[in-house]
Amino acid sequence: MAFLTHFPVAPIHHHSSSLFTRFFLSPKPKTLLVLSALSSPESVATSHFSSTSTIIPSSSPEILQEISLPEETPLRIAQEKLFIPPETEISSEKPPRILRGSNIVLSKYARDAQVISADFVKSSVETEACPSDGSPEFALVGRSNVGKSSLLNSIVRRKKLALTSKKPGKTQCINHFRINDSWYLVDLPGYGYASAPHELRRDWNKFTKDYFLNRSTLVSVFLLIDASIPAKKIDLEYASWLGQNKVPMTIIFTKCDKRKKKKNGGKHPEENVQDFQELISEYFEGVPPWIMTSSITNQGRDEILLHMSQLRNYWLKH
Ligand code: GDP
């Protein structure tokens, strides 16, 4: 519990409309089915885009061509560690289709996963000042230097979009980007600046926490964690705070292309991914969804978009 001192626990807050509340409460399967989430290119294609046409995104042929396929260590995931969206049945007759490099099962809500337009809308200094049109949104947050700007640009396929929020004065704001004129990607201030004065850090915590707890259109926080290094205390604090406050969260592991083992006991991204999940598991009622990504190879880009689409479409319907 020591690492919670910096980021005190607020009263448990229930998002009544939260789809994650349902996700978390879905019963855990008793049987242990071992599945491969990171598999060969051929089986990736099969597992992503086979069976019913409702799930296949209109962009699937393009996605199949564009997905880069770096060498991946097969990662085996027990069924109880999968994130199973609501209204998604899995059984031995109907094996789940898992997004590559993640623990996320694809649901019938995965569609419209392409970015056609992306526009910077506004920077807000408080939750009340954020856009009020009711569109669903996803907030990206992470330690400074985790690769947030790179990922944001990779998602929207633009080199400079996120730079708008890196301008002086904008880094401490809630920055809204409108995607396809129907939903938002939100860039939140990075945390853990070693040089930030204590006062500034405290204000920032208050400001961001208010957004997490009170933004009714927030579908999920995307917490970015650098998978090329072992878990940092501040990342664990952040994840545990989100978990304990029942703020819907998806973990985005960044820099998964950095595969070289460091001499002094450094670990591969897959090992850091496993370690991080174990360290935070006690703070979550269910298994949080996670995706491994790289802005260099674009690994995880299409998976993030498919996951966002299924969360968004479910949220819109309920
Ligand atoms: P931010 O401070 O979180 O916005 O991080 P940036 O996107 O500015 O990235 C910080 C540093 O990490 C830069 O030097 C990037 O080139 C590097 N970086 C970002 N994403 C990746 C990645 O996926 N793989 C690797 N190898 N480096 C990355």
Short mmCIF file of C-alpha atoms in Angstrom, two decimals, residues 67-197:
data_model
loop_
_atom_site.label_atom_id
_atom_site.label_comp_id
_atom_site.label_asym_id
_atom_site.label_seq_id
_atom_site.Cartn_x
_atom_site.Cartn_y
_atom_site.Cartn_z
CA ILE A 67 -0.46 -4.84 -40.10
CA SER A 68 3.24 -5.16 -39.56
CA LEU A 69 4.28 -8.47 -38.18
CA PRO A 70 7.35 -8.15 -36.02
CA GLU A 71 8.82 -11.28 -34.54
CA GLU A 72 6.71 -12.08 -31.56
CA THR A 73 7.16 -14.45 -28.71
CA PRO A 74 3.96 -16.47 -28.47
CA LEU A 75 2.13 -15.45 -25.35
CA ARG A 76 -0.34 -17.87 -23.92
CA ILE A 77 -3.26 -16.50 -22.01
CA ALA A 78 -5.54 -18.44 -19.72
CA GLN A 79 -9.20 -17.88 -20.38
CA GLU A 80 -9.71 -16.32 -16.96
CA LYS A 81 -7.21 -13.62 -17.91
CA LEU A 82 -9.08 -12.60 -21.03
CA PHE A 83 -11.15 -9.47 -21.26
CA ILE A 84 -14.51 -10.68 -22.51
CA PRO A 85 -16.86 -7.90 -23.64
CA PRO A 86 -20.52 -8.16 -22.62
CA GLU A 87 -22.88 -10.04 -24.89
CA THR A 88 -19.95 -12.15 -26.02
CA GLU A 89 -20.30 -15.88 -25.62
CA ILE A 90 -17.29 -18.11 -25.67
CA SER A 91 -17.29 -21.85 -25.55
CA SER A 92 -15.38 -24.74 -27.04
CA GLU A 93 -17.76 -24.68 -30.01
CA LYS A 94 -17.34 -20.94 -30.35
CA PRO A 95 -13.71 -20.13 -29.56
CA PRO A 96 -12.97 -16.47 -28.95
CA ARG A 97 -11.24 -14.29 -31.46
CA ILE A 98 -8.55 -12.43 -29.58
CA LEU A 99 -7.00 -9.21 -30.78
CA ARG A 100 -3.37 -9.89 -31.57
CA GLY A 101 -0.92 -8.93 -28.83
CA SER A 102 -3.68 -8.39 -26.30
CA ASN A 103 -6.05 -10.18 -23.92
CA ILE A 104 -9.08 -8.68 -25.62
CA VAL A 105 -11.81 -10.80 -27.12
CA LEU A 106 -13.48 -9.30 -30.16
CA SER A 107 -17.22 -8.74 -29.83
CA LYS A 108 -20.01 -8.08 -32.27
CA TYR A 109 -19.65 -4.38 -31.48
CA ALA A 110 -16.28 -4.09 -33.23
CA ARG A 111 -16.85 -2.07 -36.38
CA ASP A 112 -16.12 1.38 -37.83
CA ALA A 113 -12.53 1.04 -36.71
CA GLN A 114 -10.94 3.33 -39.29
CA VAL A 115 -9.79 6.87 -38.73
CA ILE A 116 -10.99 9.01 -41.61
CA SER A 117 -10.63 12.44 -40.06
CA ALA A 118 -8.92 13.77 -36.95
CA ASP A 119 -9.07 17.39 -35.86
CA PHE A 120 -7.83 19.24 -32.83
CA VAL A 121 -10.88 20.81 -31.17
CA LYS A 122 -9.91 22.51 -27.94
CA SER A 123 -7.77 22.64 -24.83
CA SER A 124 -9.68 22.81 -21.56
CA VAL A 125 -8.43 23.59 -18.09
CA GLU A 126 -11.29 21.90 -16.27
CA THR A 127 -13.84 19.15 -16.84
CA GLU A 128 -16.75 21.60 -17.15
CA ALA A 129 -15.03 23.35 -20.07
CA CYS A 130 -14.70 20.18 -22.16
CA PRO A 131 -16.87 19.69 -25.28
CA SER A 132 -20.47 19.13 -24.32
CA ASP A 133 -21.97 17.43 -27.38
CA GLY A 134 -22.14 14.05 -25.61
CA SER A 135 -19.87 12.12 -27.98
CA PRO A 136 -18.00 9.19 -26.43
CA GLU A 137 -14.33 9.69 -25.64
CA PHE A 138 -11.13 7.87 -24.72
CA ALA A 139 -8.45 9.56 -22.64
CA LEU A 140 -4.77 8.80 -23.14
CA VAL A 141 -2.61 9.25 -20.08
CA GLY A 142 0.85 8.14 -19.06
CA ARG A 143 4.18 9.05 -17.60
CA SER A 144 6.10 11.71 -19.43
CA ASN A 145 8.16 10.13 -22.23
CA VAL A 146 6.05 6.95 -22.30
CA GLY A 147 5.35 7.53 -26.01
CA LYS A 148 1.92 9.15 -25.78
CA SER A 149 2.39 11.70 -28.59
CA SER A 150 3.91 9.05 -30.84
CA LEU A 151 1.00 6.71 -30.19
CA LEU A 152 -1.60 9.40 -30.75
CA ASN A 153 0.02 10.26 -34.07
CA SER A 154 0.26 6.57 -34.99
CA ILE A 155 -3.45 6.06 -34.24
CA VAL A 156 -4.51 8.94 -36.45
CA ARG A 157 -1.65 8.38 -38.92
CA ARG A 158 -0.40 11.91 -38.77
CA LYS A 159 3.04 13.07 -37.92
CA LYS A 160 2.21 16.23 -36.07
CA LEU A 161 -1.33 16.11 -34.70
CA ALA A 162 -0.42 15.61 -31.06
CA LEU A 163 2.15 18.35 -31.25
CA THR A 164 -0.68 20.81 -30.90
CA SER A 165 -1.00 19.74 -27.31
CA LYS A 166 2.75 19.96 -26.70
CA LYS A 167 2.80 23.68 -27.30
CA PRO A 168 3.76 25.69 -24.23
CA GLY A 169 0.74 26.16 -22.03
CA LYS A 170 -1.16 23.22 -23.51
CA THR A 171 0.67 20.42 -21.74
CA GLN A 172 -1.33 20.95 -18.56
CA CYS A 173 -4.67 20.92 -20.39
CA ILE A 174 -7.29 18.40 -21.41
CA ASN A 175 -6.86 18.32 -25.19
CA HIS A 176 -9.74 17.06 -27.32
CA PHE A 177 -9.26 15.64 -30.83
CA ARG A 178 -12.42 14.84 -32.77
CA ILE A 179 -12.28 11.63 -34.80
CA ASN A 180 -14.57 11.00 -37.80
CA ASP A 181 -16.72 13.81 -36.47
CA SER A 182 -18.28 11.35 -34.04
CA TRP A 183 -15.98 10.61 -31.08
CA TYR A 184 -13.00 12.06 -29.20
CA LEU A 185 -9.47 11.09 -28.40
CA VAL A 186 -8.35 13.05 -25.37
CA ASP A 187 -4.73 13.83 -24.59
CA LEU A 188 -4.24 14.33 -20.86
CA PRO A 189 -1.15 15.83 -19.24
CA GLY A 190 1.74 13.42 -18.74
CA TYR A 191 2.59 12.63 -15.14
CA GLY A 192 5.82 12.01 -13.29
CA TYR A 193 7.92 14.90 -14.52
CA ALA A 194 10.94 14.68 -12.26
CA SER A 195 11.34 18.43 -12.47
CA ALA A 196 7.72 19.38 -11.75
CA PRO A 197 7.42 21.32 -8.53
#
